[in-house]
Coordinates of C-alpha atoms and ligand atoms in Angstrom, one line a residue:
M1 CA 45.1 -36.7 -17.7
S2 CA 45.6 -35.4 -21.3
K3 CA 43.0 -33.7 -23.3
A4 CA 42.9 -33.0 -27.0
R5 CA 40.7 -31.2 -29.5
A6 CA 40.3 -32.1 -33.1
Y7 CA 38.1 -30.7 -35.9
T8 CA 36.1 -32.7 -38.5
N9 CA 37.1 -32.6 -42.1
I10 CA 35.2 -32.8 -45.4
A11 CA 36.7 -35.1 -48.0
L12 CA 36.9 -33.5 -51.4
I13 CA 38.3 -36.7 -52.9
K14 CA 36.6 -39.5 -50.8
Y15 CA 37.9 -42.5 -49.0
W16 CA 35.4 -45.2 -49.8
G17 CA 36.6 -48.8 -49.4
K18 CA 39.1 -50.7 -47.4
R19 CA 41.7 -52.9 -49.1
D20 CA 42.7 -54.3 -45.7
V21 CA 40.0 -54.1 -43.0
A22 CA 42.2 -55.3 -40.1
E23 CA 45.0 -52.8 -40.9
M24 CA 42.5 -50.0 -42.0
L25 CA 44.2 -49.6 -45.4
P26 CA 42.1 -47.8 -48.1
Y27 CA 41.9 -48.7 -51.8
N28 CA 42.6 -45.1 -52.8
S29 CA 44.2 -41.9 -51.5
S30 CA 41.9 -39.2 -50.3
L31 CA 42.0 -35.4 -49.9
S32 CA 40.2 -33.2 -47.4
L33 CA 39.7 -29.8 -46.0
T34 CA 39.7 -29.6 -42.2
L35 CA 36.9 -27.4 -41.0
D36 CA 36.7 -24.8 -38.2
Q37 CA 33.3 -26.0 -37.0
F38 CA 32.3 -29.4 -35.4
Y39 CA 35.1 -30.5 -33.1
T40 CA 35.5 -33.2 -30.5
E41 CA 37.3 -32.8 -27.1
T42 CA 38.6 -36.0 -25.5
S43 CA 40.5 -36.6 -22.4
V44 CA 42.4 -39.8 -21.5
D45 CA 43.7 -41.0 -18.2
F46 CA 45.6 -44.2 -17.7
V47 CA 44.7 -45.6 -14.2
D48 CA 45.0 -48.7 -12.1
Q49 CA 41.7 -50.4 -12.8
K50 CA 40.7 -53.5 -14.6
E51 CA 38.7 -52.3 -17.6
D52 CA 38.7 -49.4 -20.0
Q53 CA 35.9 -46.9 -19.4
F54 CA 34.3 -44.6 -22.0
F55 CA 32.1 -41.6 -21.2
F56 CA 30.2 -39.7 -24.0
G57 CA 29.4 -36.5 -22.2
S58 CA 28.4 -37.6 -18.8
E59 CA 27.0 -40.9 -20.0
A60 CA 29.0 -44.1 -19.6
Q61 CA 29.0 -46.2 -22.8
P62 CA 30.5 -49.5 -23.8
V63 CA 34.1 -49.2 -25.1
S64 CA 33.7 -49.7 -28.9
P65 CA 36.1 -52.1 -30.7
K66 CA 37.5 -49.1 -32.6
V67 CA 38.3 -47.2 -29.4
K68 CA 39.8 -50.3 -27.9
R69 CA 42.0 -50.8 -30.9
V70 CA 43.5 -47.2 -30.6
L71 CA 44.0 -47.7 -26.8
D72 CA 45.6 -51.1 -27.3
R73 CA 48.0 -49.6 -29.8
V74 CA 49.0 -46.9 -27.4
R75 CA 49.5 -49.5 -24.7
S76 CA 51.7 -51.6 -26.9
L77 CA 53.7 -48.6 -28.2
S78 CA 54.3 -47.3 -24.6
G79 CA 54.6 -50.6 -22.8
R80 CA 51.8 -49.6 -20.4
D81 CA 49.2 -52.1 -19.3
Q82 CA 46.9 -49.8 -17.4
A83 CA 43.3 -49.3 -18.3
A84 CA 42.1 -46.0 -19.8
V85 CA 39.3 -43.7 -18.8
V86 CA 38.2 -41.8 -21.9
K87 CA 35.8 -38.9 -21.7
T88 CA 34.6 -37.3 -24.9
V89 CA 32.4 -34.4 -25.8
N90 CA 31.2 -33.5 -29.3
H91 CA 31.0 -29.8 -30.1
V92 CA 28.6 -30.1 -33.0
P93 CA 25.7 -27.7 -33.0
T94 CA 22.9 -30.2 -32.2
S95 CA 21.1 -28.9 -35.3
A96 CA 24.0 -29.7 -37.6
G97 CA 23.6 -33.4 -37.7
L98 CA 27.3 -33.8 -38.4
A99 CA 28.8 -35.9 -35.7
S100 CA 32.0 -37.2 -37.0
S101 CA 34.3 -40.1 -36.3
A102 CA 37.1 -38.1 -37.9
S103 CA 37.3 -35.5 -35.1
A104 CA 36.6 -38.2 -32.5
F105 CA 39.4 -40.5 -33.4
A106 CA 41.9 -37.7 -34.1
A107 CA 41.3 -36.3 -30.6
L108 CA 41.5 -39.8 -29.1
A109 CA 44.8 -40.5 -30.8
V110 CA 46.4 -37.2 -29.6
A111 CA 45.0 -37.4 -26.0
A112 CA 45.8 -41.1 -25.5
S113 CA 49.3 -40.9 -26.8
A114 CA 50.1 -37.9 -24.6
A115 CA 48.5 -39.5 -21.6
A116 CA 50.9 -42.5 -22.1
D117 CA 53.8 -40.1 -22.5
L118 CA 54.5 -41.1 -26.0
Q119 CA 56.3 -38.6 -28.1
L120 CA 54.7 -39.4 -31.5
S121 CA 55.4 -37.4 -34.7
Q122 CA 52.4 -36.0 -36.6
R123 CA 52.8 -38.8 -39.0
E124 CA 52.7 -41.4 -36.3
L125 CA 49.6 -39.7 -34.8
S126 CA 47.9 -39.9 -38.2
I127 CA 48.6 -43.6 -38.5
L128 CA 47.3 -44.1 -34.9
A129 CA 44.1 -42.2 -35.7
R130 CA 43.7 -44.2 -38.9
H131 CA 43.3 -47.3 -36.8
G132 CA 40.2 -45.8 -35.1
S133 CA 38.6 -44.4 -38.3
G134 CA 40.1 -43.9 -41.7
S135 CA 39.0 -40.3 -42.1
A136 CA 40.5 -39.4 -38.7
S137 CA 44.0 -39.8 -40.1
R138 CA 43.4 -36.5 -42.0
S139 CA 42.0 -34.6 -39.0
I140 CA 45.4 -34.6 -37.3
F141 CA 46.2 -31.7 -39.7
G142 CA 44.6 -28.4 -40.6
G143 CA 43.8 -27.0 -44.0
F144 CA 44.0 -29.1 -47.1
V145 CA 45.3 -32.6 -46.3
V146 CA 46.1 -35.7 -48.4
W147 CA 45.9 -39.3 -47.0
H148 CA 48.3 -41.4 -49.0
A149 CA 46.7 -44.9 -49.4
G150 CA 50.1 -46.5 -49.0
V151 CA 50.8 -50.3 -49.1
D152 CA 51.2 -51.1 -45.5
D153 CA 50.7 -49.7 -42.0
Q154 CA 53.6 -47.3 -42.0
S155 CA 53.0 -46.0 -45.5
S156 CA 49.3 -45.2 -45.1
F157 CA 49.3 -41.7 -43.4
A158 CA 48.0 -38.2 -44.0
E159 CA 50.0 -35.1 -44.4
P160 CA 49.2 -31.5 -45.0
I161 CA 49.2 -29.9 -48.5
T162 CA 48.8 -26.4 -47.0
E163 CA 47.8 -25.9 -43.4
T164 CA 47.1 -22.2 -43.9
V165 CA 44.5 -21.5 -46.5
D166 CA 44.5 -17.8 -47.5
F167 CA 41.9 -17.8 -50.2
P168 CA 38.1 -17.4 -49.6
I169 CA 36.9 -21.0 -49.8
A170 CA 33.9 -21.7 -47.7
V171 CA 31.9 -24.8 -46.9
L172 CA 28.2 -24.5 -46.2
A173 CA 26.9 -27.5 -44.3
I174 CA 23.2 -28.0 -44.7
L175 CA 21.0 -30.1 -42.4
V176 CA 18.2 -31.8 -44.2
D177 CA 17.5 -34.8 -42.0
Q178 CA 18.7 -36.1 -38.7
G179 CA 16.5 -39.0 -38.1
R180 CA 17.0 -41.4 -41.0
K181 CA 18.0 -45.0 -40.5
K182 CA 21.7 -45.1 -41.4
V183 CA 24.0 -47.4 -43.3
L184 CA 27.2 -46.6 -41.4
S185 CA 30.1 -45.6 -43.5
G186 CA 32.1 -48.7 -42.7
A187 CA 29.3 -51.1 -43.6
G188 CA 28.4 -49.0 -46.7
M189 CA 31.9 -48.9 -48.1
Q190 CA 32.3 -52.7 -47.5
A191 CA 29.0 -53.3 -49.4
S192 CA 30.4 -51.2 -52.3
V193 CA 33.7 -53.1 -52.3
E194 CA 32.1 -56.5 -52.3
T195 CA 29.2 -56.0 -54.6
S196 CA 29.5 -53.0 -56.9
P197 CA 30.9 -53.9 -60.4
F198 CA 32.0 -50.3 -60.6
F199 CA 34.2 -50.4 -57.5
S200 CA 37.6 -50.8 -59.1
A201 CA 36.8 -48.0 -61.6
W202 CA 35.9 -45.8 -58.6
A203 CA 39.1 -46.5 -56.8
Q204 CA 41.2 -45.9 -59.9
T205 CA 39.4 -42.7 -60.8
A206 CA 39.6 -41.3 -57.3
E207 CA 43.4 -41.9 -57.2
Q208 CA 43.7 -40.1 -60.5
A209 CA 41.7 -37.2 -59.2
I210 CA 44.3 -36.5 -56.4
P211 CA 46.9 -34.7 -58.5
K212 CA 44.2 -32.7 -60.3
M213 CA 42.8 -31.5 -56.9
E214 CA 46.3 -30.7 -55.7
K215 CA 46.8 -28.5 -58.8
A216 CA 43.4 -26.8 -58.3
I217 CA 44.4 -26.0 -54.7
A218 CA 47.8 -24.7 -55.7
N219 CA 46.0 -22.4 -58.2
Q220 CA 43.5 -21.4 -55.5
D221 CA 40.8 -22.2 -58.1
I222 CA 37.6 -22.6 -56.0
A223 CA 35.5 -23.4 -59.1
E224 CA 37.8 -26.3 -60.1
I225 CA 38.1 -27.5 -56.5
G226 CA 34.3 -27.6 -56.3
A227 CA 33.8 -29.2 -59.7
L228 CA 36.3 -32.0 -59.0
A229 CA 34.8 -32.6 -55.5
E230 CA 31.3 -32.8 -56.8
T231 CA 32.3 -35.2 -59.6
N232 CA 34.2 -37.4 -57.1
A233 CA 31.3 -37.4 -54.6
M234 CA 28.9 -38.6 -57.3
Q235 CA 31.3 -41.3 -58.4
M236 CA 31.5 -42.5 -54.8
H237 CA 27.7 -42.5 -54.6
A238 CA 27.4 -44.4 -57.8
T239 CA 29.1 -47.4 -56.1
T240 CA 26.2 -47.5 -53.6
L241 CA 23.5 -47.3 -56.3
S242 CA 25.3 -50.0 -58.2
A243 CA 25.8 -52.3 -55.1
D244 CA 23.7 -55.4 -54.6
P245 CA 21.4 -54.8 -52.9
P246 CA 21.5 -51.1 -54.0
F247 CA 21.4 -48.4 -51.4
T248 CA 21.8 -44.6 -51.3
Y249 CA 22.6 -41.8 -48.9
F250 CA 20.6 -39.3 -50.9
A251 CA 17.4 -38.1 -49.3
P252 CA 14.8 -36.4 -51.5
E253 CA 15.8 -33.0 -50.1
T254 CA 19.5 -33.8 -50.9
L255 CA 18.6 -34.3 -54.6
K256 CA 16.5 -31.1 -54.5
I257 CA 19.4 -29.1 -53.1
W258 CA 21.7 -30.6 -55.8
E259 CA 19.3 -29.4 -58.5
I260 CA 19.2 -25.9 -57.0
V261 CA 23.0 -25.9 -56.7
R262 CA 23.2 -26.6 -60.5
E263 CA 20.7 -23.8 -61.1
I264 CA 22.8 -21.4 -58.9
R265 CA 25.8 -22.2 -61.2
T266 CA 23.8 -21.0 -64.2
K267 CA 23.7 -17.6 -62.5
G268 CA 27.5 -17.5 -62.7
L269 CA 28.2 -18.4 -59.0
N270 CA 30.6 -21.0 -57.9
C271 CA 28.7 -23.6 -55.9
Y272 CA 29.3 -27.3 -55.8
L273 CA 27.9 -30.1 -53.7
T274 CA 29.6 -32.9 -51.9
L275 CA 28.0 -35.6 -49.7
D276 CA 29.3 -38.3 -47.3
A277 CA 27.6 -41.3 -45.8
G278 CA 24.4 -39.4 -44.8
P279 CA 21.8 -37.1 -46.4
N280 CA 23.3 -33.7 -45.3
P281 CA 25.1 -32.0 -48.2
K282 CA 28.0 -29.6 -47.9
L283 CA 28.4 -26.9 -50.5
I284 CA 31.7 -25.7 -51.7
C285 CA 31.5 -22.0 -52.4
Q286 CA 33.3 -18.6 -52.3
L287 CA 32.9 -16.8 -49.0
Q288 CA 31.5 -13.7 -50.6
D289 CA 28.7 -15.6 -52.3
I290 CA 27.4 -17.3 -49.1
E291 CA 24.6 -14.8 -48.5
T292 CA 23.3 -14.9 -52.1
I293 CA 23.5 -18.7 -52.1
T294 CA 21.7 -19.1 -48.7
N295 CA 19.0 -16.6 -49.8
Y296 CA 18.5 -18.5 -53.0
L297 CA 18.2 -21.9 -51.2
Q298 CA 16.0 -20.4 -48.5
N299 CA 13.5 -19.1 -51.1
R300 CA 13.2 -22.5 -52.7
I301 CA 13.3 -24.7 -49.5
P302 CA 12.4 -22.7 -46.4
D303 CA 13.6 -23.8 -42.9
L304 CA 16.8 -25.5 -43.7
T305 CA 19.6 -25.2 -41.2
Y306 CA 23.0 -24.0 -42.4
T307 CA 26.4 -23.9 -40.8
L308 CA 29.1 -21.8 -42.4
C309 CA 32.5 -23.5 -42.2
R310 CA 35.9 -22.1 -43.1
P311 CA 39.3 -24.0 -43.1
G312 CA 40.2 -25.1 -39.6
S313 CA 43.3 -26.2 -37.7
G314 CA 44.8 -29.6 -36.9
A315 CA 44.3 -31.6 -33.7
Q316 CA 45.9 -30.1 -30.6
L317 CA 46.6 -31.0 -27.0
V318 CA 44.6 -28.6 -24.8
A319 CA 45.8 -30.0 -21.5
K320 CA 48.7 -32.3 -20.7
Ligands
DP6_1 C1 32.2 -40.9 -47.0 O1 36.3 -42.8 -41.8 O2 33.9 -43.0 -41.2 O3 33.1 -39.7 -45.1 O4 37.3 -46.0 -41.6 O5 35.2 -47.3 -41.4 O6 35.7 -45.5 -39.7 P1 35.9 -46.0 -41.1 O7 35.1 -45.0 -42.1 P2 35.0 -43.4 -42.1 O8 34.5 -43.2 -43.6 C2 34.5 -41.9 -44.2 C3 33.8 -42.0 -45.5 C4 33.4 -40.7 -46.1 C5 34.5 -40.2 -47.0 C6 35.7 -39.6 -46.4 O9 35.6 -39.0 -45.3 O10 36.8 -39.7 -47.0

């Protein structure tokens, strides 16, 4: 039995759209910060039984096609034909509403490959995790990470920009809504690819934003990192508003928070908003401003739930 832990990541330049769905190749490169909150622990055991089994906490669930794809790859790489028993636990504060496929598939890739005695490099693990979920390719690494779009299976992998982040960047995750009906990220991005007339401009602009973000990270410029991230997030969301039929991940509260964030900036604080395929925004700020920012938000919208995140580490084996 091998057990691994992986943390979620927040994309500062988003992955949104698959050029090749079967091979999980994205249209554009993406760039993220791995967080120190919200992790998944997954154990894998290869045993002599007929079918793969999957447990989420103590509950048996059907083995999803994505999980199967990762397990099948591990079997083909290792020459094993045994079935796998996968047990996974999400360590996401129940209030955070931030369950993540990134941490789940990064943990699965690390645990399954170790259970099969594969000695994969970090790059190979990133490729393996990508086959479960695109954003998981980045959670193999800590700190700031870039996922190169690549042109084929072997050239589409993530690698760290800097695993140790020694400047005071902080991410404030805000819970606005847990219960909304969701357009899952895979379906949402596919709708944008197929029906948004702005999609090609999105992919091109996101690719061009990567070197700009790398420069801002090298300069430890939190304002520039946040500004680039907010612009990129809104460009991604423009491909959902311009899809046919149109859809959005913004909830009324999300827009309200964005408005307040822009107001906070007029007070001279660095505070920027990013949003994934759900209504819960993440704010990119300076650690020393967190109290002022939460007080400001609290006064305007009481009873929001906040989780303060800092840069986190890459996926690790916790038991062999
Ligand atoms: C908006 O990685 O969840 O969070 O590859 O279909 O599993 P699949 O999608 P997923 O999409 C993440 C989309 C995003 C942006 C990002 O994390 O880059």
